[in-house]
PDB file of C-alpha atoms in Angstrom:
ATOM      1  CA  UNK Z 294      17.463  -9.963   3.221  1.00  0.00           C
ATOM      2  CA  UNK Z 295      18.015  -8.986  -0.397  1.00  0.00           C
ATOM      3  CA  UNK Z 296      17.153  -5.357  -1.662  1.00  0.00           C
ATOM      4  CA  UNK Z 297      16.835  -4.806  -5.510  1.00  0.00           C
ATOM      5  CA  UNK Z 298      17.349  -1.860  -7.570  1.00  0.00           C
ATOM      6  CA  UNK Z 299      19.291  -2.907 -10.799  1.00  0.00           C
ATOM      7  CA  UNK Z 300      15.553  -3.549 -12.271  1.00  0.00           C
ATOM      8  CA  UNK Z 301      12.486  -3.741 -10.796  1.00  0.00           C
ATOM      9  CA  UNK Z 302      12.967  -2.032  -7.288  1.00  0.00           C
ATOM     10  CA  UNK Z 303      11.990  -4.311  -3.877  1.00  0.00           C
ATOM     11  CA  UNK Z 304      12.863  -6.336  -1.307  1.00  0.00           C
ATOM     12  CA  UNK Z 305      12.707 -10.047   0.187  1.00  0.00           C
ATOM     13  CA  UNK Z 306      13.868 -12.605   1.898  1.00  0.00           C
ATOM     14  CA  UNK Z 307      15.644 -16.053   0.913  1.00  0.00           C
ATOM     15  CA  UNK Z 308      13.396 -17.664  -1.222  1.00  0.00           C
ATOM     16  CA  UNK Z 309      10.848 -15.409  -1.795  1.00  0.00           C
ATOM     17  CA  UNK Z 310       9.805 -13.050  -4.352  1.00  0.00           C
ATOM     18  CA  UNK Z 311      10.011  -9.117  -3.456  1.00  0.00           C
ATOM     19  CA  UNK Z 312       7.296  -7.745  -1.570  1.00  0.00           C
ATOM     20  CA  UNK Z 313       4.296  -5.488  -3.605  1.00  0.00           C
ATOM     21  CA  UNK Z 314       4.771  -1.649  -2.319  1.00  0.00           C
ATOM     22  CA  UNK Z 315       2.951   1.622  -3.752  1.00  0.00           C
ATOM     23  CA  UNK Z 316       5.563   3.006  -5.998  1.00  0.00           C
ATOM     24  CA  UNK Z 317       6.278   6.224  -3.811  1.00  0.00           C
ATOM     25  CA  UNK Z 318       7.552   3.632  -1.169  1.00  0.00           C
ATOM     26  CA  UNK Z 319       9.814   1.744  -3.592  1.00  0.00           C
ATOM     27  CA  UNK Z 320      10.965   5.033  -3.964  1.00  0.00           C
ATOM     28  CA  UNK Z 321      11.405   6.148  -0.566  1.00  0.00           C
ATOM     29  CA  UNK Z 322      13.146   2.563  -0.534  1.00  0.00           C
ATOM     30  CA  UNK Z 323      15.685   2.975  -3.723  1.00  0.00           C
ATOM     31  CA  UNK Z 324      16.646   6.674  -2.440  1.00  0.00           C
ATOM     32  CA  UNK Z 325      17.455   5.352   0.915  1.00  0.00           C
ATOM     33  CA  UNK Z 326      19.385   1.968  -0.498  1.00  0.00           C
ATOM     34  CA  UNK Z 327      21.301   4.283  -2.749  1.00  0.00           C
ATOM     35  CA  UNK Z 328      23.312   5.112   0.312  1.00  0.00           C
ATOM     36  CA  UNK Z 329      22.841   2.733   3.311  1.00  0.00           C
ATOM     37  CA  UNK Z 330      24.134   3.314   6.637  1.00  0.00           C
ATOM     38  CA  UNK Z 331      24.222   7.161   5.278  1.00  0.00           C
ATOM     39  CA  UNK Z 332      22.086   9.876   6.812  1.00  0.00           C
ATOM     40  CA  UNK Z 333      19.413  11.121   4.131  1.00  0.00           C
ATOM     41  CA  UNK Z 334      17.587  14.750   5.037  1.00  0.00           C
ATOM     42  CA  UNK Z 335      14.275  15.144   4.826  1.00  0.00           C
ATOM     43  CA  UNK Z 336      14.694  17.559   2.001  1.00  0.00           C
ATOM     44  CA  UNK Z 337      16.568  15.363  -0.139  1.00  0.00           C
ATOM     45  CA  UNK Z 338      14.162  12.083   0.342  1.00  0.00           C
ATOM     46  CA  UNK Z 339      11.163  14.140  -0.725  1.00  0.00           C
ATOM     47  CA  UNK Z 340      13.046  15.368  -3.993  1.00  0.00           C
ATOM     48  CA  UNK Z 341      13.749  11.760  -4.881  1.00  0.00           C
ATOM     49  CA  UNK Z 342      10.636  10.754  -4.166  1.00  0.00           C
ATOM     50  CA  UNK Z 343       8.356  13.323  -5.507  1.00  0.00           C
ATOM     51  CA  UNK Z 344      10.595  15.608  -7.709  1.00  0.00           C
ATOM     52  CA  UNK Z 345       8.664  18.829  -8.718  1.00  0.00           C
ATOM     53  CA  UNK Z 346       5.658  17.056  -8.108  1.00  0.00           C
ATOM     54  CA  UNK Z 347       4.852  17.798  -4.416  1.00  0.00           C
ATOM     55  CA  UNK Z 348       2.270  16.438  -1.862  1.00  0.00           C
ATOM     56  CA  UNK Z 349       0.642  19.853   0.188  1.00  0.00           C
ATOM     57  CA  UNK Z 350       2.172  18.331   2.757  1.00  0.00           C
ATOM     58  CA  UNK Z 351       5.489  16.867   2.281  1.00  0.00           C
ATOM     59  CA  UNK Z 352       7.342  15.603   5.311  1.00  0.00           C
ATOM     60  CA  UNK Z 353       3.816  14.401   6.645  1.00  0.00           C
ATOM     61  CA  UNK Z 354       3.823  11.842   3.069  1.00  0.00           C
ATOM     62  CA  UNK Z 355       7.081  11.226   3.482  1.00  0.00           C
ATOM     63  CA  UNK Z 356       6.414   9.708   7.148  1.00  0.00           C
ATOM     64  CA  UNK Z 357       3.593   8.073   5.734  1.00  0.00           C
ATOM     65  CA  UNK Z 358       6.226   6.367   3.222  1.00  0.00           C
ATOM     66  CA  UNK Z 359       8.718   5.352   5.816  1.00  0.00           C
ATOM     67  CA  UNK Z 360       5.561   3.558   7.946  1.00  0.00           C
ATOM     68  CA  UNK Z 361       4.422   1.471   4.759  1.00  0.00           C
ATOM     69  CA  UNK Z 362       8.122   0.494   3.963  1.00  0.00           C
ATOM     70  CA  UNK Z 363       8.329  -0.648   7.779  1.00  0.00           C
ATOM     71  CA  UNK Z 364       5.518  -2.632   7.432  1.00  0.00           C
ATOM     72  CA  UNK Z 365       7.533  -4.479   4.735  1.00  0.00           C
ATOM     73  CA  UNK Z 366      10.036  -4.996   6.161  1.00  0.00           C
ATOM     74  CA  UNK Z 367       7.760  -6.739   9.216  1.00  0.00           C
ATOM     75  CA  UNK Z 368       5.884  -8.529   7.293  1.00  0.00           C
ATOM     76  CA  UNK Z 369       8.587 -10.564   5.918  1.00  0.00           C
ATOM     77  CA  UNK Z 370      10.057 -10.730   9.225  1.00  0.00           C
ATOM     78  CA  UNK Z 371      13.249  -9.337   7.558  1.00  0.00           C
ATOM     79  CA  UNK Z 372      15.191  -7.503  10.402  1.00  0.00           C
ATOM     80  CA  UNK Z 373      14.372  -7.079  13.950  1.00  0.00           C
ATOM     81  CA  UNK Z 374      14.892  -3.767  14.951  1.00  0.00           C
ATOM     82  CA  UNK Z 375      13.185  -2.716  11.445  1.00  0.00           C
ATOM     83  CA  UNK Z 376      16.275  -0.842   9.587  1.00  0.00           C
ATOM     84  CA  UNK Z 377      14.734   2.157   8.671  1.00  0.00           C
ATOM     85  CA  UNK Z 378      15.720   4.427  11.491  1.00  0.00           C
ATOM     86  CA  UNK Z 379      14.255   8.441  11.973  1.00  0.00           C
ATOM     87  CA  UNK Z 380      17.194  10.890  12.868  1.00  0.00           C
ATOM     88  CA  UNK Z 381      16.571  14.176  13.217  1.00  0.00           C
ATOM     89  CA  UNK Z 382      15.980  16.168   9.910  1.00  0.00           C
ATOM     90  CA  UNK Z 383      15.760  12.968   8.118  1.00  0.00           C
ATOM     91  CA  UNK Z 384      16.153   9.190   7.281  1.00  0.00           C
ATOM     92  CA  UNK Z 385      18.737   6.399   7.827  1.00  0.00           C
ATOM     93  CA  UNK Z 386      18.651   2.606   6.322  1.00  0.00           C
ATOM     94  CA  UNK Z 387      21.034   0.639   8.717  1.00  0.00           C
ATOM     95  CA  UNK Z 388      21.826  -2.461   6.612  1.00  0.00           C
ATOM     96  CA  UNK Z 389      24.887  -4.345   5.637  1.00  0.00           C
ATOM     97  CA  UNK Z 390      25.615  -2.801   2.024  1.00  0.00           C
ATOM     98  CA  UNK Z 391      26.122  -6.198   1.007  1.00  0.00           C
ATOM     99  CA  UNK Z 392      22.332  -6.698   0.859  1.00  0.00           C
ATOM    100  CA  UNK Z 393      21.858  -4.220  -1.812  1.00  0.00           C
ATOM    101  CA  UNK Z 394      22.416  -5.734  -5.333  1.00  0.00           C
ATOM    102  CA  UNK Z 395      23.598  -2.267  -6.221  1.00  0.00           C
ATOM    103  CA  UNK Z 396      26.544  -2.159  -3.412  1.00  0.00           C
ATOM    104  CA  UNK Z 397      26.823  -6.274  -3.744  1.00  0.00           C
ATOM    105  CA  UNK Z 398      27.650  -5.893  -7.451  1.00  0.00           C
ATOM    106  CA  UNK Z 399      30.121  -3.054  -6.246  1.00  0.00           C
ATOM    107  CA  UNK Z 400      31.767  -5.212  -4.496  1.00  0.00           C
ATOM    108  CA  UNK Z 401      32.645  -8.151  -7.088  1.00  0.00           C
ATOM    109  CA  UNK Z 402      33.393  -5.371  -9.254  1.00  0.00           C
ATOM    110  CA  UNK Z 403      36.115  -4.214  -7.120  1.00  0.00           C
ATOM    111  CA  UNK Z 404      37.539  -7.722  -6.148  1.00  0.00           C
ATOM    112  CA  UNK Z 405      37.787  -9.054  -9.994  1.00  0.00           C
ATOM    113  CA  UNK Z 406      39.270  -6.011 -10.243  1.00  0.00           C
ATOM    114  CA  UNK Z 407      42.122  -6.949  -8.020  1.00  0.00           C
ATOM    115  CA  UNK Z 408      41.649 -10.546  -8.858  1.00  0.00           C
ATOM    116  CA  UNK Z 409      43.374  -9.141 -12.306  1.00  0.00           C
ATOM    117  CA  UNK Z 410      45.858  -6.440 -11.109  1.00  0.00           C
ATOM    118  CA  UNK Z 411      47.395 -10.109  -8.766  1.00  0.00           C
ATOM    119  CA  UNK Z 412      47.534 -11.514 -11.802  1.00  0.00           C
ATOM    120  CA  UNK Z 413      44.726 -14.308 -11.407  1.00  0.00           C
ATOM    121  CA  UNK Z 414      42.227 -13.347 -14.475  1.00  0.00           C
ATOM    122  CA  UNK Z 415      40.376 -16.708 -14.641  1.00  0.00           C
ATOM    123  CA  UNK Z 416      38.995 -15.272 -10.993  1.00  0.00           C
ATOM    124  CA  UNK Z 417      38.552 -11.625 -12.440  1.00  0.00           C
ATOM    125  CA  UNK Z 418      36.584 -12.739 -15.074  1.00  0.00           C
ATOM    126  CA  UNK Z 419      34.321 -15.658 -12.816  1.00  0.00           C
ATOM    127  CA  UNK Z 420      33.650 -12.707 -10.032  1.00  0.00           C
ATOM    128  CA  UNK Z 421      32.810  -9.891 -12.740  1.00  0.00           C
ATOM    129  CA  UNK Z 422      30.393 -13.016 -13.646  1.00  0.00           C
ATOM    130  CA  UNK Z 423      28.885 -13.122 -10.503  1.00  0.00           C
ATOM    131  CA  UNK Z 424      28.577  -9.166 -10.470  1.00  0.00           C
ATOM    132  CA  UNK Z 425      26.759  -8.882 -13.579  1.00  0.00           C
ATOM    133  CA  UNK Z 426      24.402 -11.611 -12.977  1.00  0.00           C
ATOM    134  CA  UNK Z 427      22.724  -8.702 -10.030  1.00  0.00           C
ATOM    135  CA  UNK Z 428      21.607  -6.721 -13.215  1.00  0.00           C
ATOM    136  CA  UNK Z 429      18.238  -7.967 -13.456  1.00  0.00           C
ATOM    137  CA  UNK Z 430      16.957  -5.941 -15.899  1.00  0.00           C
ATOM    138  CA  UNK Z 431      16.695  -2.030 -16.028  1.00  0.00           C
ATOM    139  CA  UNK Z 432      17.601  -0.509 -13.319  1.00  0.00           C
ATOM    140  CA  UNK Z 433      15.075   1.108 -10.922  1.00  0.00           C
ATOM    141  CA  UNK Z 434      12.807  -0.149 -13.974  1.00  0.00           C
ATOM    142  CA  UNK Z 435       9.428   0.523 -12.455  1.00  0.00           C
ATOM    143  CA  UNK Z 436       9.699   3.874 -10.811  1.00  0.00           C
ATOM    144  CA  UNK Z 437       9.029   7.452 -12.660  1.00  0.00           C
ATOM    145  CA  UNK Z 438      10.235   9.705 -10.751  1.00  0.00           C
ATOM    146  CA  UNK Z 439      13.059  12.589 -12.308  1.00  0.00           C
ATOM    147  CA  UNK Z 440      15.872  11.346  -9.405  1.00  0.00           C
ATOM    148  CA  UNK Z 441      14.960   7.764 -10.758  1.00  0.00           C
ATOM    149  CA  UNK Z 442      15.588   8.653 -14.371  1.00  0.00           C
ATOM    150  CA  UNK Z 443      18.998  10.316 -14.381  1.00  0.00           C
ATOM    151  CA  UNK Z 444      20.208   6.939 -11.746  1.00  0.00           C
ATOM    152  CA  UNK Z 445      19.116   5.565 -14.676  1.00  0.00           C
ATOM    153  CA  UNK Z 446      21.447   6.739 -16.952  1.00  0.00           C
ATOM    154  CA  UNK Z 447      24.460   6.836 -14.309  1.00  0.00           C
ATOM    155  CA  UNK Z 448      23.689   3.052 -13.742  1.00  0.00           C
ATOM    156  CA  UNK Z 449      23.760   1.978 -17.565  1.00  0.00           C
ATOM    157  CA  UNK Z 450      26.876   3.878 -17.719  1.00  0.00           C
ATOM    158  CA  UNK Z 451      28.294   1.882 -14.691  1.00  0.00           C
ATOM    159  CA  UNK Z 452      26.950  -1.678 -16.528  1.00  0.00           C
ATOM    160  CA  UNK Z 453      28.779  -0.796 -19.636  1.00  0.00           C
ATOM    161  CA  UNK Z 454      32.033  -0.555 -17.643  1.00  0.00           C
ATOM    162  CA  UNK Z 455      31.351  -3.637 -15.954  1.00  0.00           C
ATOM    163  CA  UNK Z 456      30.922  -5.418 -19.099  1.00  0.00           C
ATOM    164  CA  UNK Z 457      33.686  -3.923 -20.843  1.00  0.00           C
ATOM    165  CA  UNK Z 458      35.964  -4.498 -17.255  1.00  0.00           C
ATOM    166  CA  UNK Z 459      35.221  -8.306 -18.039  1.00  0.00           C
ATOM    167  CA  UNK Z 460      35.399  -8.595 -21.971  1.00  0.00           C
ATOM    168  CA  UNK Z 461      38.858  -6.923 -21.762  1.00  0.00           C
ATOM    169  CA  UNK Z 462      39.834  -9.711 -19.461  1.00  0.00           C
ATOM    170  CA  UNK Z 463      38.634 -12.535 -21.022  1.00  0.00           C
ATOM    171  CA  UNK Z 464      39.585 -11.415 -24.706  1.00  0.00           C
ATOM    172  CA  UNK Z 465      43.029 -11.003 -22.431  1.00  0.00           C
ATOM    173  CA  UNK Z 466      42.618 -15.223 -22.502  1.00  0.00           C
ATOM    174  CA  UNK Z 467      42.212 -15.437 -26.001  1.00  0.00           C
ATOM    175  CA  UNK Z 468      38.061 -16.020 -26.123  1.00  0.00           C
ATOM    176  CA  UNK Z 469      38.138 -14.161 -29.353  1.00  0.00           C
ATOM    177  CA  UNK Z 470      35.515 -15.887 -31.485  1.00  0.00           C
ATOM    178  CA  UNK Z 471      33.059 -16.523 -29.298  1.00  0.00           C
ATOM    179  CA  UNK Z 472      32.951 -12.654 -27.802  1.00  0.00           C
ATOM    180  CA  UNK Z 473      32.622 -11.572 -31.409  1.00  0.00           C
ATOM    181  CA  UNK Z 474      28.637 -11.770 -30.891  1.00  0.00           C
ATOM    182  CA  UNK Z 475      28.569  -9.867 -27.615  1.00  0.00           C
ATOM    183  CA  UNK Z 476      30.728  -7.054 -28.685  1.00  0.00           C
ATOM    184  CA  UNK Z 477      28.290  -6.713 -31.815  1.00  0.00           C
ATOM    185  CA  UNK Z 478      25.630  -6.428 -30.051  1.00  0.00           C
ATOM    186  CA  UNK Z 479      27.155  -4.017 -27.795  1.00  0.00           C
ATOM    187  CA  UNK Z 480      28.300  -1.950 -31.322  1.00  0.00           C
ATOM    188  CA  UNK Z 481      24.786  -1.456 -32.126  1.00  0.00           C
ATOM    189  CA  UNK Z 482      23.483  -0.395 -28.558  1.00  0.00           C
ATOM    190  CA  UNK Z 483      26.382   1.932 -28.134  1.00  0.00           C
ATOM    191  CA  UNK Z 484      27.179   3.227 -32.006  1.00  0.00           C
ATOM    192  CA  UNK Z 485      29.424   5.518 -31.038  1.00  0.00           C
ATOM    193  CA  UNK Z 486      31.551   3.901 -28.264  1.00  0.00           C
ATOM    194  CA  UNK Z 487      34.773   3.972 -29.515  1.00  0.00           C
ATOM    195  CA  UNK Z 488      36.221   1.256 -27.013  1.00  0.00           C
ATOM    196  CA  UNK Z 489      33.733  -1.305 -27.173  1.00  0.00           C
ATOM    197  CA  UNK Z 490      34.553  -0.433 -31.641  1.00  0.00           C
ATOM    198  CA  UNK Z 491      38.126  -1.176 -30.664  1.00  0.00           C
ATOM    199  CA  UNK Z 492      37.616  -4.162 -28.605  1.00  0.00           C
ATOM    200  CA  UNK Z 493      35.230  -5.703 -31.506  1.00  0.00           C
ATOM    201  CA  UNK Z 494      37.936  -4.979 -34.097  1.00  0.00           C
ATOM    202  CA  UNK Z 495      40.483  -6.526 -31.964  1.00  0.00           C
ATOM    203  CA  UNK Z 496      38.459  -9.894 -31.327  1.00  0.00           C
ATOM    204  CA  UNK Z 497      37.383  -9.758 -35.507  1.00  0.00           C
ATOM    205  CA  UNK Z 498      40.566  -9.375 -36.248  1.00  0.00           C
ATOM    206  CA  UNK Z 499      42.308 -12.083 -33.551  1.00  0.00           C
ATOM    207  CA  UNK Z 500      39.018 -14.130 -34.981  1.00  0.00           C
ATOM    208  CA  UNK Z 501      40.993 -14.294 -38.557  1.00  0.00           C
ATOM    209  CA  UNK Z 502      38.661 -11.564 -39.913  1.00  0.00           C
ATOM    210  CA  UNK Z 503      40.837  -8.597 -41.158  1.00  0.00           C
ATOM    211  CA  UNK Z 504      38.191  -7.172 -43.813  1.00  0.00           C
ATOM    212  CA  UNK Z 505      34.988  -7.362 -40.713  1.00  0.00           C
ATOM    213  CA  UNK Z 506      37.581  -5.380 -38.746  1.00  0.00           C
ATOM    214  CA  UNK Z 507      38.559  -2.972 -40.914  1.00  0.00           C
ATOM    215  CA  UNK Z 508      34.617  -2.866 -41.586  1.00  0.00           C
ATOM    216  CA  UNK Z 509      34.084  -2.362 -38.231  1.00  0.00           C
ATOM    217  CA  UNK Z 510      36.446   1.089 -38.127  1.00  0.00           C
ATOM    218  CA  UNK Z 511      34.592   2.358 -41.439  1.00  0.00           C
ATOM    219  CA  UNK Z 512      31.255   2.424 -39.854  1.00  0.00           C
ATOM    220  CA  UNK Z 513      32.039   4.202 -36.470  1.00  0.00           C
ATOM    221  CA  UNK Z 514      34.230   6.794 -38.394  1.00  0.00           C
ATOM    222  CA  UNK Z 515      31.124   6.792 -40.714  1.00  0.00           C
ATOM    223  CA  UNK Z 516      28.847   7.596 -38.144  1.00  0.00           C
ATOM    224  CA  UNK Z 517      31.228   9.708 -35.921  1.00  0.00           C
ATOM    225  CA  UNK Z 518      31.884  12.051 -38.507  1.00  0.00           C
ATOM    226  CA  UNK Z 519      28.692  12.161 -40.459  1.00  0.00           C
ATOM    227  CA  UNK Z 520      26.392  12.920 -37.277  1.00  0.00           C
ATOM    228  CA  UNK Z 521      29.503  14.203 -34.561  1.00  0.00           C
ATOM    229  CA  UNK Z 522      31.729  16.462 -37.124  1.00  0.00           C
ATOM    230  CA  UNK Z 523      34.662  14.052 -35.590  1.00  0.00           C
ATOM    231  CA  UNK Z 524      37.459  11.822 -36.452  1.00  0.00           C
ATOM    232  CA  UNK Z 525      37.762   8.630 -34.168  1.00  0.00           C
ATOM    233  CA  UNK Z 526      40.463   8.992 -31.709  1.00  0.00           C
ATOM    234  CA  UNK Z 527      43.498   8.302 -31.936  1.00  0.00           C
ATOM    235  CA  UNK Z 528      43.765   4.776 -30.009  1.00  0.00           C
ATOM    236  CA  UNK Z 529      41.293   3.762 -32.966  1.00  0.00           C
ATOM    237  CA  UNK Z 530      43.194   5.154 -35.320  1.00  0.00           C
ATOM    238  CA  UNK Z 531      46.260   3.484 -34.198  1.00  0.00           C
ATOM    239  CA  UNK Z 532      44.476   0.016 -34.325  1.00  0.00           C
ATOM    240  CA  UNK Z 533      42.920   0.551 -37.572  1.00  0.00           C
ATOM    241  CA  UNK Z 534      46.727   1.008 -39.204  1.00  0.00           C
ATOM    242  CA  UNK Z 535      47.886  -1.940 -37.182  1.00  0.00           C
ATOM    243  CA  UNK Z 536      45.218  -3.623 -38.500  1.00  0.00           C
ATOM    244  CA  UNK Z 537      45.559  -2.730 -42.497  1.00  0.00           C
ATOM    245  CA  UNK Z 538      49.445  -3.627 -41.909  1.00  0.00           C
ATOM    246  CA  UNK Z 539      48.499  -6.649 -39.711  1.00  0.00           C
ATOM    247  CA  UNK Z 540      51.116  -5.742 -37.266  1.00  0.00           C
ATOM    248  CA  UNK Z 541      52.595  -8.453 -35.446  1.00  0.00           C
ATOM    249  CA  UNK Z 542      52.059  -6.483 -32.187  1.00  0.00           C
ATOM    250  CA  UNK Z 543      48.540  -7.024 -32.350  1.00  0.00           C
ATOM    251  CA  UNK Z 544      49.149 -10.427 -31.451  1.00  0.00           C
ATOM    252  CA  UNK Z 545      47.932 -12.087 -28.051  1.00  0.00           C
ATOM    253  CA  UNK Z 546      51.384 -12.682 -26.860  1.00  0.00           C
ATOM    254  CA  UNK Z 547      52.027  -8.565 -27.320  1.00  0.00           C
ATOM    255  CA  UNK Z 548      48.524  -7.371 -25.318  1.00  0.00           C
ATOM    256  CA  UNK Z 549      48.902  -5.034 -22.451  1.00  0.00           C
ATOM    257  CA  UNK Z 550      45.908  -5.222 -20.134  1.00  0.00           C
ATOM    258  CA  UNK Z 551      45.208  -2.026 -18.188  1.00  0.00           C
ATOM    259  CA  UNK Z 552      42.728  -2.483 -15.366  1.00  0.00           C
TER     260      UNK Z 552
END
């Protein structure tokens, strides 16, 4: 049984595509998979689910919700007992959190993470691989709700790190050039990211292009002061001299990775 929230929310079984639910249910489902095997009151299920915009009747809808999501579940014949278990006051989805994308991910994430602390970043960088291939698309694309919207945002946040967790490691192995285009692209998503700036200016300039670099460093402190009122930091600021002196520290041989 795989459940999805890093896009489109659902569930399914091996080799089949995720089942069609009312959106309320997928919901009902993404609050519940946020925390599996964790006890979820009434109160707080119906916020998720409905935000300001309440049934007359909530906990009755609510129930209605949990019967239509273990339907699903039967009809795909994916657990016997169904895991969506009534406790008193609320709501519990009994699952391994391994069958979540969201937790799966989690997971990887944690093991490349030690896969480079032992000193083995060829692994880190294959596992934070496998980790970011869960991220479908948006997360929790389809569903409206306000709950829905700021998981949004904390989840995007979470991706970034992931992807920065895994450039850091492989620019660690001296895949310069050919991360140049990703941390671009990552530049103009997130213009005023000062880390993913460094990490492009570090890969331009490890690429053999000092004047990109140094380009790079005039158009965040462009935009940071122009729009924020505020210098880049002083990490950047560091680089940037290192950079204009090309000082022999910046290097490969020199890097210290901190994970």
């Amino acid at each position: 049984m795989e459940i999805r929230i890093l896009g489109p929310v659902g569930l399914c079984g091996p080799g089949e595509k995720a089942s069609v639910m009312p959106e309320r249910v997928r919901r009902f489902l993404a609050a519940l998979a946020w925390r599996p095997n964790d006890f979820v009151a009434d109160d707080a299920a119906v916020e998720q689910v409905w935000g300001d915009d309440l049934p007359r009747r909530p906990r009755d809808a609510l129930y209605t919700c949990a019967t239509r999501l273990r339907r699903a579940f039967v009809e795909h014949r994916l657990d016997a007992p169904c895991p969506v278990i009534r406790r008193a006051g609320g709501y519990v989805l009994m699952v391994d959190p391994g069958c979540v994308d969201l937790h799966r991910s989690r997971r990887l994430v944690s093991q490349a993470r030690n896969a480079a602390r032992e000193g083995d970043p060829v692994s880190a960088v294959a596992l934070y691989d496998s980790a970011l291939e869960l991220w479908t698309g948006i997360p929790l694309s389809d569903l409206g709700s306000p709950w829905a919207s700021a998981a949004r945002i904390a989840l995007e946040r979470e991706w970034l790190a992931n992807v920065i967790g895994r450039l850091r490691i492989d620019l660690q192995l001296g895949h310069h050039i050919e991360n140049v285009p990703v941390l671009h692209q990552l530049a103009v998503d997130h213009p005023f990211d000062e880390v993913v700036a460094e990490m492009l200016m570090l890969a331009l300039y490890r690429s053999g292009r000092q004047n990109e670099a140094l380009g790079c460093f005039d158009l965040i402190r462009r935009r940071l002061v122009e729009q924020l009122g505020d210098e880049p930091g002083a990490t950047l600021q560091e680089l940037h001299r290192k950079v204009l002196c090309r000082d022999p520290s910046l290097e490969l041989h020199h890097e210290l990775v901190m994970f």
